[in-house]
Coordinates of C-alpha atoms and ligand atoms in Angstrom, one line a residue:
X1 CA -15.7 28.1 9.4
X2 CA -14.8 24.7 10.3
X3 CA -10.8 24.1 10.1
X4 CA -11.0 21.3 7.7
X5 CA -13.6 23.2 5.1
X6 CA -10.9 26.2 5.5
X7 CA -8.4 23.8 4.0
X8 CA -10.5 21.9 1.8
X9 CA -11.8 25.7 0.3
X10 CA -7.8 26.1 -1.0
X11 CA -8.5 23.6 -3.7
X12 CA -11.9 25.0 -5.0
X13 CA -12.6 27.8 -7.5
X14 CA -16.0 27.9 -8.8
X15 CA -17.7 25.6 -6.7
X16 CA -18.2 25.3 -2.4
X17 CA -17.2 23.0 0.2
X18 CA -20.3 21.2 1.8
X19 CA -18.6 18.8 3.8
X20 CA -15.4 17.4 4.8
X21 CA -15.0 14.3 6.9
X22 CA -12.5 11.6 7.9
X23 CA -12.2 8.4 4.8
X24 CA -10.7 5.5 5.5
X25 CA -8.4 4.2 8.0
X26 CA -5.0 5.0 6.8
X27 CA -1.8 4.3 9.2
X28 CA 0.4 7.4 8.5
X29 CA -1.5 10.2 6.7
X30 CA -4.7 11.8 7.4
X31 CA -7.5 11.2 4.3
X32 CA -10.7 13.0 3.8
X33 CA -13.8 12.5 1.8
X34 CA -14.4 16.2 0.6
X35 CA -18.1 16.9 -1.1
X36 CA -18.6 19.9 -3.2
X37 CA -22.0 22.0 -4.7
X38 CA -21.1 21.0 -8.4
X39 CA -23.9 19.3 -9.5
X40 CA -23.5 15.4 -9.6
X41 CA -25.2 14.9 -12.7
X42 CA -22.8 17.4 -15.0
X43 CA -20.0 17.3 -13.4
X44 CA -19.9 13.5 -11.5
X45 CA -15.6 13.7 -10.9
X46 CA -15.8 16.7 -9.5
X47 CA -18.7 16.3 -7.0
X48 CA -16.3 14.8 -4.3
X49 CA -12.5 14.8 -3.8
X50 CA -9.5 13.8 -1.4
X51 CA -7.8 16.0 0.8
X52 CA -5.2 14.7 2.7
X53 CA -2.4 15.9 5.7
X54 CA 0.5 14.3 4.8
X55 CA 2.4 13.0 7.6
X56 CA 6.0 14.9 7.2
X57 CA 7.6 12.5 10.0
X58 CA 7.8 9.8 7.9
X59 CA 7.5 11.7 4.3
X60 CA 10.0 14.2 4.5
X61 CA 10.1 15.5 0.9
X62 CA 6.3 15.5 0.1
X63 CA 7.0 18.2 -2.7
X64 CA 9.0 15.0 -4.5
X65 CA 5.8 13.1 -4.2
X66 CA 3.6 15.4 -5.8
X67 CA 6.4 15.3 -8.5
X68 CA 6.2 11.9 -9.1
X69 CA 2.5 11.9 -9.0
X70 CA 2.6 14.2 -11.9
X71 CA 5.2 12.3 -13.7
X72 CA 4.0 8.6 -13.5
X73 CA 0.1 9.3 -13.3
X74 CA 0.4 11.5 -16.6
X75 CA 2.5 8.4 -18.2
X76 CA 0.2 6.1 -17.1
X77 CA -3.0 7.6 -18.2
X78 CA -1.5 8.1 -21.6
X79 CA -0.7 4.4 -21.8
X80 CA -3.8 2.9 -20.4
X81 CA -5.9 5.4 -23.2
X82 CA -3.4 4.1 -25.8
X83 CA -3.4 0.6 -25.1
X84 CA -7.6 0.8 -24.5
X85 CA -7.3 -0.3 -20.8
X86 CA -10.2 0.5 -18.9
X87 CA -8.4 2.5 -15.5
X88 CA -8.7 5.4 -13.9
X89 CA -5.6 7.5 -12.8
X90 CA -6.6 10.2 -10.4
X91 CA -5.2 13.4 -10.6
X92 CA -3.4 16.3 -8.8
X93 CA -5.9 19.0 -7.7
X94 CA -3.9 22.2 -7.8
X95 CA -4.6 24.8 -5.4
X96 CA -5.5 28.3 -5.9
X97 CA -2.7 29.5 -6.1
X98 CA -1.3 27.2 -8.8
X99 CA 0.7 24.8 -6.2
X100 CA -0.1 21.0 -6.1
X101 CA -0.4 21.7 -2.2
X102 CA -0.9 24.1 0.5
X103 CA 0.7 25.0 4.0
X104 CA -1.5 26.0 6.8
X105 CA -0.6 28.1 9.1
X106 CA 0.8 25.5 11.4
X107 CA 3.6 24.3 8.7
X108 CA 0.9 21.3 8.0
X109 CA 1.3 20.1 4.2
X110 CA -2.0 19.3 2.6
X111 CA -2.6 18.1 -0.9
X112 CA -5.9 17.2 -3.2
X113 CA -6.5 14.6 -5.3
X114 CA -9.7 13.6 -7.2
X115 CA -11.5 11.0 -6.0
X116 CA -12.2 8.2 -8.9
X117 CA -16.2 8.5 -9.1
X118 CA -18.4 5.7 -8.9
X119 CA -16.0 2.9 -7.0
X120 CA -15.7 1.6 -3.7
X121 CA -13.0 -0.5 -1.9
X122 CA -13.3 -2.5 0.9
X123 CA -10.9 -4.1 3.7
X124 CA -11.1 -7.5 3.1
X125 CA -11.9 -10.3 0.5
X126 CA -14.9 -12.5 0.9
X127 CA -15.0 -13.7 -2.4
X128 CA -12.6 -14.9 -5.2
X129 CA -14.0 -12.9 -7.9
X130 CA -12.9 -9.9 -5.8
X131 CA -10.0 -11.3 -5.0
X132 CA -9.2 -11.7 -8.9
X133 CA -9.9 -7.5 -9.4
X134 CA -7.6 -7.0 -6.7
X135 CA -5.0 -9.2 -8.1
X136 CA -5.8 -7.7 -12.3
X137 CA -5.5 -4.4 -10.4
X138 CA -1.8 -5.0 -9.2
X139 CA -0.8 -6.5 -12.5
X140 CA -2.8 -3.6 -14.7
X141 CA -0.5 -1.1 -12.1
X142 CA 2.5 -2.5 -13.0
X143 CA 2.6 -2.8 -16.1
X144 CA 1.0 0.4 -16.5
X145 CA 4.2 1.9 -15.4
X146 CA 6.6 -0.9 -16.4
X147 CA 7.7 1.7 -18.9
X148 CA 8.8 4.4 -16.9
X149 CA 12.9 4.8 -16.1
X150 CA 13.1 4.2 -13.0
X151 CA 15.5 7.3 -13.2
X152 CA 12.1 9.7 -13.4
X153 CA 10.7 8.3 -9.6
X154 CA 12.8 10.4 -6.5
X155 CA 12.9 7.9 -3.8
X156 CA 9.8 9.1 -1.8
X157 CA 10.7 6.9 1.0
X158 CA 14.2 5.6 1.7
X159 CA 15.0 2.1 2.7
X160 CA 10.9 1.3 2.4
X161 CA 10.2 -2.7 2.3
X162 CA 14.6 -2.9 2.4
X163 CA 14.3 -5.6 5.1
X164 CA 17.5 -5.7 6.3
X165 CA 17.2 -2.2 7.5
X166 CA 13.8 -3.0 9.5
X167 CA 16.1 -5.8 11.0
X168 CA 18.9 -3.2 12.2
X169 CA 15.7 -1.0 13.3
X170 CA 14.1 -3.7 15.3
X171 CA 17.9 -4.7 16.5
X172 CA 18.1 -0.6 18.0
X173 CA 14.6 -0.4 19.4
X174 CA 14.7 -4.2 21.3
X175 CA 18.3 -2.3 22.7
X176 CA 17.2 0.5 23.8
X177 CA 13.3 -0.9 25.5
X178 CA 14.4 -4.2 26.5
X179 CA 12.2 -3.8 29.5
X180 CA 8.8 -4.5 27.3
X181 CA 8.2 -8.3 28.4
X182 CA 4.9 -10.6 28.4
X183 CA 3.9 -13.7 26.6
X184 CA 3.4 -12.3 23.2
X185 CA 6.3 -10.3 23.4
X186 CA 8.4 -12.9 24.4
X187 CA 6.5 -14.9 21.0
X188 CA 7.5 -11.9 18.6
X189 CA 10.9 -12.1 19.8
X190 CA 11.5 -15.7 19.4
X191 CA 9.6 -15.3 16.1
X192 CA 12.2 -12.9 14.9
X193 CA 15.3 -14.5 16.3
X194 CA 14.0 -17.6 14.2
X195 CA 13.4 -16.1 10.7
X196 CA 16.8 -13.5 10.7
X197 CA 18.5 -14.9 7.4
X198 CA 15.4 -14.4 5.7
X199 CA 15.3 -10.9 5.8
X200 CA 18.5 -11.0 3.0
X201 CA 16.8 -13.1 0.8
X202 CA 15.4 -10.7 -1.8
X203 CA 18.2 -7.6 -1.4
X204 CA 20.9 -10.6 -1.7
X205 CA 18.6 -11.6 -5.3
X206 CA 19.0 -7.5 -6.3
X207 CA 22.2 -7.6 -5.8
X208 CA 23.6 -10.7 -7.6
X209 CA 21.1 -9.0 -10.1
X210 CA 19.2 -11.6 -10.6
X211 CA 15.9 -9.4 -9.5
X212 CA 15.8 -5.8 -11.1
X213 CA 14.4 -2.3 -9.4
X214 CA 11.1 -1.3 -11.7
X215 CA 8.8 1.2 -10.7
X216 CA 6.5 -0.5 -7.8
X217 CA 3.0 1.1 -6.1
X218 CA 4.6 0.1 -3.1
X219 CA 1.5 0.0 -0.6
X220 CA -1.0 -2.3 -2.8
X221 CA -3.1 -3.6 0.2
X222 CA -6.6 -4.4 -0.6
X223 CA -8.5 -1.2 0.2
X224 CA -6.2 0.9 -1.9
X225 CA -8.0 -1.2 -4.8
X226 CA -11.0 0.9 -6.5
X227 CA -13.9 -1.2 -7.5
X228 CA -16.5 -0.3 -9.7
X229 CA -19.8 0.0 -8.4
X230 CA -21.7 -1.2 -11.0
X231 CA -19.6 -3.5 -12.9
X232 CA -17.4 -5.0 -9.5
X233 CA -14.3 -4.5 -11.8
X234 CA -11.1 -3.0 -10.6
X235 CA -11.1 0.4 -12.0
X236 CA -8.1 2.1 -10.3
X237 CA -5.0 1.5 -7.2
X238 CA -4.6 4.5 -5.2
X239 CA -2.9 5.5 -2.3
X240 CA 0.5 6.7 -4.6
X241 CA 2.9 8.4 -2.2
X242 CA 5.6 5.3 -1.8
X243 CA 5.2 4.6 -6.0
X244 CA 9.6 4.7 -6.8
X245 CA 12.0 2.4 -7.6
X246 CA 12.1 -1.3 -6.0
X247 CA 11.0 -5.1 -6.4
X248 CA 8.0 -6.2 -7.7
X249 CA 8.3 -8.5 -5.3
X250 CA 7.0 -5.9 -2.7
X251 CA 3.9 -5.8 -4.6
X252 CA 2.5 -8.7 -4.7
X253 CA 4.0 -10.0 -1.5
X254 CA 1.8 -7.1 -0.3
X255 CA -1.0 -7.6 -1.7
X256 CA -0.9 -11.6 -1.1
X257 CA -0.4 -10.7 3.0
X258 CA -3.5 -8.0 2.5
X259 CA -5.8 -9.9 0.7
X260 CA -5.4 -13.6 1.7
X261 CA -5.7 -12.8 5.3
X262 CA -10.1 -12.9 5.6
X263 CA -9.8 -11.6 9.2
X264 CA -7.9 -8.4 8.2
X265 CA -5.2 -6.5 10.0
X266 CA -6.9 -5.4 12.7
X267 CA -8.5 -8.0 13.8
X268 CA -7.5 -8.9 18.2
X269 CA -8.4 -12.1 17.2
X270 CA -5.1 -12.6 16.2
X271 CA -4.8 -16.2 17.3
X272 CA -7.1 -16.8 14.5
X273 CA -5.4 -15.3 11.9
X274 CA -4.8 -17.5 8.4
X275 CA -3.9 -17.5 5.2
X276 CA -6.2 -18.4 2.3
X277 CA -4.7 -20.3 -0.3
X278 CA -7.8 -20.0 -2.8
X279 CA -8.1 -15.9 -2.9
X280 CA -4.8 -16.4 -2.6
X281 CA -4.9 -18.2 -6.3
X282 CA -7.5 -15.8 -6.9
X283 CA -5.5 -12.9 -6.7
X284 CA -2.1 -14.5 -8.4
X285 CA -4.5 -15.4 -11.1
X286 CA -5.6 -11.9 -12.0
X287 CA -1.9 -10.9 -11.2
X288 CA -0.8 -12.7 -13.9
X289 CA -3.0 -12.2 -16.6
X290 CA -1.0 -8.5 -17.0
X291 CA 1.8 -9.4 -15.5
X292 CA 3.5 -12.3 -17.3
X293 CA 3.9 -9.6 -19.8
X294 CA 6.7 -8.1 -17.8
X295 CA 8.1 -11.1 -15.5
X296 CA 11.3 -13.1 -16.0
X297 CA 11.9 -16.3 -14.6
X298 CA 13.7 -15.3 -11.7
X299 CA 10.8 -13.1 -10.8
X300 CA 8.3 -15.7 -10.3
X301 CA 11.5 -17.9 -9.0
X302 CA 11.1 -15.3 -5.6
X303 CA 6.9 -15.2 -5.6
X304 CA 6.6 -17.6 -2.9
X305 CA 8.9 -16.2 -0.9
X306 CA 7.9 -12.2 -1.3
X307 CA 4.8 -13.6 0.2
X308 CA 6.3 -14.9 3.8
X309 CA 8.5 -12.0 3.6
X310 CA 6.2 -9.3 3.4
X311 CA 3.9 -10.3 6.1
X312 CA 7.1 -11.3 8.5
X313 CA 8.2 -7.4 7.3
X314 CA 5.1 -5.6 7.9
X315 CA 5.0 -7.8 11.4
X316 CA 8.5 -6.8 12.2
X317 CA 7.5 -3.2 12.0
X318 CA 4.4 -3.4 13.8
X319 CA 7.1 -4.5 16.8
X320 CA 9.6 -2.2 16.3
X321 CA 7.2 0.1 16.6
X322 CA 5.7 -1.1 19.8
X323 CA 9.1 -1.4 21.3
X324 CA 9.7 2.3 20.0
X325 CA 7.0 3.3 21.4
X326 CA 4.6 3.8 18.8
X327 CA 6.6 6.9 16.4
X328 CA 5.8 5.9 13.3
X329 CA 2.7 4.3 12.7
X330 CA -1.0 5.9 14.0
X331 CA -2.3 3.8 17.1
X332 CA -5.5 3.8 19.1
X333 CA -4.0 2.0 22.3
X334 CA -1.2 1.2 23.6
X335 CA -1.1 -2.3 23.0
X336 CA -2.1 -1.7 19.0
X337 CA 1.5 -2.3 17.3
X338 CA 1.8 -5.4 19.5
X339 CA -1.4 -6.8 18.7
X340 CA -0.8 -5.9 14.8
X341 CA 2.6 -7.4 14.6
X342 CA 0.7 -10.3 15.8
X343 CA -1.2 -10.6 13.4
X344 CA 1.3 -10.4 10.4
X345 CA 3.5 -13.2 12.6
X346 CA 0.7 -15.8 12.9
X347 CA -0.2 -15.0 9.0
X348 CA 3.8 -15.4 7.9
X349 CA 3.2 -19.4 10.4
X350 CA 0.2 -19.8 7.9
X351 CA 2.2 -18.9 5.3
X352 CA 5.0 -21.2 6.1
X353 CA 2.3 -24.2 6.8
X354 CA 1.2 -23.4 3.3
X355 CA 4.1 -23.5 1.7
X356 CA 3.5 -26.8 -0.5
X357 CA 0.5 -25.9 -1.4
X358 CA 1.5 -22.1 -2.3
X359 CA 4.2 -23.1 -4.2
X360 CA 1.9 -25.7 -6.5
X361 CA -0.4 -22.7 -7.6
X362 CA 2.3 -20.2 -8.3
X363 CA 4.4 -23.8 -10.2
X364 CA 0.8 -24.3 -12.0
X365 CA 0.1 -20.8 -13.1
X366 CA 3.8 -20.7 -15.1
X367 CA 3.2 -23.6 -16.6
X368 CA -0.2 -24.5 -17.0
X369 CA -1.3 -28.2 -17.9
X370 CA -2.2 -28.2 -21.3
Ligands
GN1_1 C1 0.9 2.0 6.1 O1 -1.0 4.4 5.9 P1 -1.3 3.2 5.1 O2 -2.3 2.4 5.8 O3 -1.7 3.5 3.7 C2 2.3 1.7 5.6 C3 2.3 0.5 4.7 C4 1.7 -0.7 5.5 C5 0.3 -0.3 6.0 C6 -0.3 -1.4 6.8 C7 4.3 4.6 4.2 O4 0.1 2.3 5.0 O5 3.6 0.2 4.4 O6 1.7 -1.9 4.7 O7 0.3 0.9 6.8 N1 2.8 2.9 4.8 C8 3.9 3.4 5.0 O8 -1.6 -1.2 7.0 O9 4.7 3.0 5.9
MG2 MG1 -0.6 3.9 2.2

């Protein structure tokens, strides 16, 4: 038997594994589609389902994020049915043996979850009435879970999206490999240098308390967003493991670095790299149809900039990680975490040339012109 349908077979009774292969592209764990025999037609949510190796380098207590998966999806499903919000939570498949997980014999840690039928999501956003889902998807998220104390979430992932601390990381790892050198290195570093004070900007907010810690997806990039096939509405955000306390800020300044850049992440075009201002609108526009229930003034006070931050942060780790060596997140060549850091720094120069402009929309959309 084929080592991944010997996994997969831990989280079926009743039914059989017909196939397991690798889904999407994901950075740090490892995601597959699994298809069952259950016939599509009776039983549609069951016919396929996601089994993923969860990377315990950079999760180190993945039995605390199957806990909060149980906690918040549960609360959220309850308040979504209450509340008549069309959105799918997906849920914990248990294993045989009544654990939310199983260990191979290697020590690997493995976990189902259902797949939510019927919905695609794709990398990037060509359109604006996508680019509205993905935004009404964030803002559905959100206040989905507004409700939950924060005191229910463990802290999956310590000091995730804290920027100073990606600053002290990138100040160890430039230290310790100060031998990397070429053009676009010397770029990134001079970008850095540069832009240093602004990694305080939104911890310094938390702590004068002017921003608060809510429960936040924490990862809402555009192909964790589950459209609908036959209706192209947002019907679910997935990819939960780094949902716990933070800013919403990390959210949507997420999302806004995701979704408003058309060449994607990956792209090794990166000299081409831009940022959209109209999905950008787009998105913020769907945002806020669900979120002004929940945001204060000096939320939307720090929209603009969560936007530059989070695409200088994720950049910032991208180079870490290059000058690290490549431990943390998945490459396919050497030159990978270079070339994505890239990326996120010529999309935070966008930003920045934007930054009039960015500012209007978000200005527009509190007040809007009656
Ligand atoms: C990682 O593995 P993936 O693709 O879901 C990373 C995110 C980054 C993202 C960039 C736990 O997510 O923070 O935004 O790569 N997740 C973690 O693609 O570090
Ligand atoms: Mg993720």
């Amino acid at each position: 038997m084929h080592h991944h349908t010997f996994i997969a077979e831990h989280f079926v009774s009743f039914k059989r594994v017909l196939d397991v292969h690798e889904f999407g592209n994901g950075n740090i764990n490892d995601t597959y589609l699994v298809t069952t025999d259950v016939d599509e037609r009776t039983r549609p949510q069951e016919k396929h389902f996601i089994l993923q190796r969860i990377n315990t380098q950079v999760f180190k207590h993945p039995y605390l994020i199957m806990q909060n998966m149980r906690t918040f999806t549960e609360h959220m499903r309850t308040r979504a049915r209450l509340e008549g919000h069309r959105w799918v939570m997906p849920r914990v498949i248990s294993a045989c043996d009544g654990h939310d997980f199983f260990i191979d014999p290697n020590g690997n840690f493995w976990r189902a979850i259902s797949y939510v039928y019927g919905t695609q999501s794709f990398e990037t956003i060509k359109d604006s009435r996508l680019a509205y889902e993905v935004g009404y998807a964030l803002g559905t998220f959100q206040y989905l879970i507004s409700d939950l104390p924060i005191g229910k979430l463990a802290d999956t992932l310590e000091g995730f999206h804290i920027m100073p601390r990606y600053l002290q990381g990138f100040d160890q790892a430039f230290s310790h490999n100060g031998h990397k050198s070429s053009a676009e290195v010397t770029y990134c570093l001079k970008f850095v240098e540069k832009r240093r004070e602004l990694a305080y900007l939104l911890e310094n907010a938390r702590e004068r308390g002017e921003l608060q810690l809510r429960p936040v997806h924490g990862d809402p990039k555009v192909n964790n967003v589950m459209i609908e096939e036959s209706t192209g509405r947002a019907l679910s955000l997935v990819d939960l493991d780094t949902v716990k306390p933070g800013l919403i800020h990390y959210d949507i300044g997420d999302c806004m670095r995701s979704g408003c850049n058309p060449l994607g992440e990956e792209t090794e075009n990166w000299e081409a790299v831009h940022f959209d201002p109209e999905i950008g609108a787009a998105i913020l526009e769907g945002y806020l149809t669900q979120a002004r229930h929940f945001l204060t003034a000096a939320d939307y006070d720090y929209l603009f900039d969560s936007i530059r931050l989070l695409a200088f942060e994720l950049g910032l780790r991208f180079f870490t990680d290059y000058l690290a060596g490549d431990v943390y997140f998945k490459v396919k060549h050497s030159q990978h975490n270079l070339q994505r850091a890239l990326v996120q720094f010529k999309l935070a120069e966008s930003i920045e040339a934007h930054e009039g402009d960015i500012r209007h929309i978000i200005q527009g959309m509190v007040s809007p012109a009656t």
